Coordinates of C-alpha atoms in Angstrom, one line a residue:
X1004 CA 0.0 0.0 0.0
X1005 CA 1.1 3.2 -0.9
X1006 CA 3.0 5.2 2.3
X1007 CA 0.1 8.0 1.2
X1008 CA -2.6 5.9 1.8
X1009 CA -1.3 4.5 5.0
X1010 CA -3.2 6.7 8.1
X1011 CA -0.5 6.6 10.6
X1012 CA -2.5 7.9 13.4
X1013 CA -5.2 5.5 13.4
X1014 CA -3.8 3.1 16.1
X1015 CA -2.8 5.4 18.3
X1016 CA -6.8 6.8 18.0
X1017 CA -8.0 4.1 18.4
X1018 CA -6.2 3.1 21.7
X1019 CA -7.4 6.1 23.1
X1020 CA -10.9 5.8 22.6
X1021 CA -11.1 2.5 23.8
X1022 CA -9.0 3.8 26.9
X1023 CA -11.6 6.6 27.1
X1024 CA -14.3 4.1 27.1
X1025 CA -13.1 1.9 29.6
X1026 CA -12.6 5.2 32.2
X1027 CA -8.9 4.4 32.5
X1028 CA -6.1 7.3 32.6
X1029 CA -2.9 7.0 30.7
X1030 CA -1.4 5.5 34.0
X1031 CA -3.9 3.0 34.4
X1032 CA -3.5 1.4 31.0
X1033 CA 0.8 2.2 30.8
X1034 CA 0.8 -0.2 33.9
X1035 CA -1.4 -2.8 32.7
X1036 CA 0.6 -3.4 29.6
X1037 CA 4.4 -2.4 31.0
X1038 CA 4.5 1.2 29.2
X1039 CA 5.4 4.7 31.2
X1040 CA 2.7 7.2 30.2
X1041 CA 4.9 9.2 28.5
X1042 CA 5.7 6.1 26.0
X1043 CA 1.5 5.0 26.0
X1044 CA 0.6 9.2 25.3
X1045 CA 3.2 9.2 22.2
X1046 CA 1.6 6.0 21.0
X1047 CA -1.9 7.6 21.1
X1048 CA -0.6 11.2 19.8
X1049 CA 0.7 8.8 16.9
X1050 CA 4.1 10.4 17.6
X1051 CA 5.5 6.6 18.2
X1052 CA 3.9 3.5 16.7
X1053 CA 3.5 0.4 18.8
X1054 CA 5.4 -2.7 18.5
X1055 CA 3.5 -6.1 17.8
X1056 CA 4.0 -7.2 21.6
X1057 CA 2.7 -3.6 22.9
X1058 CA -0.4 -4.5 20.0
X1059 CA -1.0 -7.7 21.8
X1060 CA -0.6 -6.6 25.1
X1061 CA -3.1 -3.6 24.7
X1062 CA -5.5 -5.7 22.8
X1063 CA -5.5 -8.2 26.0
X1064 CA -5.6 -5.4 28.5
X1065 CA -8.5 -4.2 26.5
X1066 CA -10.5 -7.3 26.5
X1067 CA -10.3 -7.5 22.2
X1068 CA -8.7 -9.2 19.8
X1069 CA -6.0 -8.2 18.0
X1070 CA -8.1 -7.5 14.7
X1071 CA -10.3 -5.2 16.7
X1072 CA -8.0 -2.9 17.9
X1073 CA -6.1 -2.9 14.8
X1074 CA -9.1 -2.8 12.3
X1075 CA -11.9 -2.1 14.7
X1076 CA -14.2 -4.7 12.8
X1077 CA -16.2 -7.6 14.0
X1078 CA -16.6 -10.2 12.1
X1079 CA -19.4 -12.9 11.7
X1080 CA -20.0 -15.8 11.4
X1081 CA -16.1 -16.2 9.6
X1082 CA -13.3 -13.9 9.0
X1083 CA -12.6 -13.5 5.2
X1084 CA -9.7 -11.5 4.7
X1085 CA -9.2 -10.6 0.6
X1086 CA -5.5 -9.8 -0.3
X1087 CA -7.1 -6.2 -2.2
X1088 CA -8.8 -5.2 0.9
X1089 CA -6.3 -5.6 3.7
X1090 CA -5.7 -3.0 6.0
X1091 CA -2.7 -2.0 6.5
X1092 CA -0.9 0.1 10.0
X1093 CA 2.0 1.2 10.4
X1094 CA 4.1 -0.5 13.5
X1095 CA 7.5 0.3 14.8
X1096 CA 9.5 -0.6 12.4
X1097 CA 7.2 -1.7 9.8
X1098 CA 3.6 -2.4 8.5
X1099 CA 1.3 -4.7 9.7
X1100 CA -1.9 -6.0 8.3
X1101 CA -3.9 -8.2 10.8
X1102 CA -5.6 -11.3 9.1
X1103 CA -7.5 -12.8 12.1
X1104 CA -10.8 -12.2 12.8
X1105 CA -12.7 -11.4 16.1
X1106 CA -12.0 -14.9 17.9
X1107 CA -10.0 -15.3 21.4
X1108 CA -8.0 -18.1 20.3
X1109 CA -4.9 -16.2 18.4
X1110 CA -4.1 -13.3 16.3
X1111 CA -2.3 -13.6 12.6
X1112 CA -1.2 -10.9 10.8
X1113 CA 0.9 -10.1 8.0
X1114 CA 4.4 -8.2 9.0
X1115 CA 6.1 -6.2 6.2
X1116 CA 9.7 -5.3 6.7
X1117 CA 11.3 -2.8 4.5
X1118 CA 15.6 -4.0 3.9
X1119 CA 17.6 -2.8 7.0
X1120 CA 14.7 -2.5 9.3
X1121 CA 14.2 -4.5 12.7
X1122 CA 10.9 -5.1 14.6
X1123 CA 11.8 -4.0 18.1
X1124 CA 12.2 -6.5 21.0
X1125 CA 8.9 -8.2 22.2
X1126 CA 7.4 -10.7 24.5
X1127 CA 3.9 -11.6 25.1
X1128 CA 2.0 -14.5 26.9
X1129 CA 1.3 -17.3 24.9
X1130 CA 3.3 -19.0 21.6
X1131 CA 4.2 -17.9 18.4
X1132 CA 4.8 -19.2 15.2
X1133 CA 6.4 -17.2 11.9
X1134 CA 7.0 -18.1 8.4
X1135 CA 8.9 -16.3 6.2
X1136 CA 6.8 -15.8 2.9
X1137 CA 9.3 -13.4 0.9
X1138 CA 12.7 -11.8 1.4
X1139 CA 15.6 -12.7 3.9
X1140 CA 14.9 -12.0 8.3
X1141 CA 16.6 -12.8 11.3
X1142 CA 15.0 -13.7 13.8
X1143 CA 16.1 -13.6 17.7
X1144 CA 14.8 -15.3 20.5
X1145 CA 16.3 -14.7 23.9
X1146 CA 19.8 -15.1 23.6
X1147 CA 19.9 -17.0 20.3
X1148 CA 19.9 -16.0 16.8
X1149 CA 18.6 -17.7 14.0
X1150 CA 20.0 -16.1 10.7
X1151 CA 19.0 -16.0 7.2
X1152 CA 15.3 -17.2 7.2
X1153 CA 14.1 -17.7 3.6
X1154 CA 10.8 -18.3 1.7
X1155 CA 9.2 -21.5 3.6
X1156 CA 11.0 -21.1 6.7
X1157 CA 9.1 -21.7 10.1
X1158 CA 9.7 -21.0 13.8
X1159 CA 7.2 -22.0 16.5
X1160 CA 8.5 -20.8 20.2
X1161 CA 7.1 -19.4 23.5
X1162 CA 6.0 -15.9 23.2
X1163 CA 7.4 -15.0 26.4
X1164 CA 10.6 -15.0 25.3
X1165 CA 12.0 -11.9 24.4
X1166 CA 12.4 -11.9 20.3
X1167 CA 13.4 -9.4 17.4
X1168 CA 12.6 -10.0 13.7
X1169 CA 14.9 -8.1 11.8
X1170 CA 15.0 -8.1 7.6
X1171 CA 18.6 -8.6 7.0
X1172 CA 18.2 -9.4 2.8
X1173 CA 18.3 -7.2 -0.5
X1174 CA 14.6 -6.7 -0.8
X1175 CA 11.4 -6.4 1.5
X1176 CA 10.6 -9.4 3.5
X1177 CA 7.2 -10.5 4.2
X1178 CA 6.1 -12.4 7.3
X1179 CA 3.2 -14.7 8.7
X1180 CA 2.9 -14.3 12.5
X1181 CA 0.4 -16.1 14.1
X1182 CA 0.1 -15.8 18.1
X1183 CA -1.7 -17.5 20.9
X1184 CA -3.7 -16.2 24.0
X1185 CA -2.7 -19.6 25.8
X1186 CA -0.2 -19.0 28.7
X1187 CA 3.0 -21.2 27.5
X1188 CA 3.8 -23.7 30.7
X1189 CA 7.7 -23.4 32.0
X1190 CA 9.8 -25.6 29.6
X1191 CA 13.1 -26.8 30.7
X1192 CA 16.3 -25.5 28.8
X1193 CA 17.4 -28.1 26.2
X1194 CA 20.5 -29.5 27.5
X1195 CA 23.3 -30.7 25.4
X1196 CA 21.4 -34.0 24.2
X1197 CA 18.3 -31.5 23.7
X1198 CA 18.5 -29.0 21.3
X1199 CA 15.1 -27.5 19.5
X1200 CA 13.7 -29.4 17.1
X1201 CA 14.8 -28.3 13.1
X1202 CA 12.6 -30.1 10.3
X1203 CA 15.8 -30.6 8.1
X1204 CA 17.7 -32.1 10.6
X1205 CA 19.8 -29.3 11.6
X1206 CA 19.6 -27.4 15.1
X1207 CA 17.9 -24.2 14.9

């Protein structure tokens, strides 16, 4: 979508009236989703854009889904989402257009990430799973980086790790993110005779 067409206060509007419904002040929503006001009032003045995780966290804190707040549409009976008639936001550090509809279970969006730019760090309760549908990203989780994720490539990992998708290739990358509202349980740290699973046979 043209940068034009883009409204890039929207979000920030949108998290204030919802705010303002809910009778909350700036401090009472910063705290609920881990924000100063000062970061939460440039977010609604549109004079910062939100990451994913502070998306996900605010649509929580807000009782919505993630389409809501993002799109402010319900949806029926299904959710049918028509590649011409996306929506898409502006996020720190990129575009997102949310392809979920108004059910609890999880949010998917679409993540557009223009060559040298990084998503900034997030961490949200629940799991996550990306795949890589164009371009070249990084993609770190904690203290681990996996490098050079191409067309096909998946990751599926606890949300509550902290993670960064950065695109690190020639071109604009496209992502599939798809999240969960389901608390993750505590997994143990793979030891040295378990590392994560990789599909090709290689540790990721």
């Amino acid at each position: 979508m043209p940068e034009s067409e883009i409204d890039t206060g929207w979000i920030g509007r949108r998290i204030g009236k919802l705010r303002s419904e809910r009778g909350w002040t700036l401090a009472a929503l910063a705290a609920r989703v881990d924000l100063s006001t000062t970061q939460l009032s440039r977010i609604e003045s549109a004079a910062r854009q939100p990451s994913i995780g502070t998306l996900i966290e605010l649509a929580r804190a807000f009782g919505v889904t993630l389409s809501e707040l993002v799109d402010g549409e319900e949806t029926s009976r299904y959710h049918l989402t028509r590649n011409a008639d996306r929506i898409t936001r502006h996020i720190a550090g990129g575009e997102a257009s949310t392809l979920s509809g108004r059910y609890p279970g999880l949010d998917a969006l679409l993540l557009t990430l223009q060559r040298g730019s990084s998503i900034p760090e997030a961490r949200h309760a629940g799991e996550e799973f990306l795949c890589v549908l164009t371009g070249t990203v990084d993609l770190t989780i904690d203290t681990e980086k996996l490098v050079s994720l191409t067309a096909g490539d998946t990751v599926h990992f606890p949300a509550d790790l902290p993670h960064i998708v950065s695109n690190t290739g020639e071109e604009t990358a496209e992502v599939l993110i798809v999240a969960t509202h389901t608390p993750t349980a505590n997994l143990p740290a793979p030891g040295p005779d378990k590392q994560p699973h990789a599909t090709q046979g290689q540790p990721l």
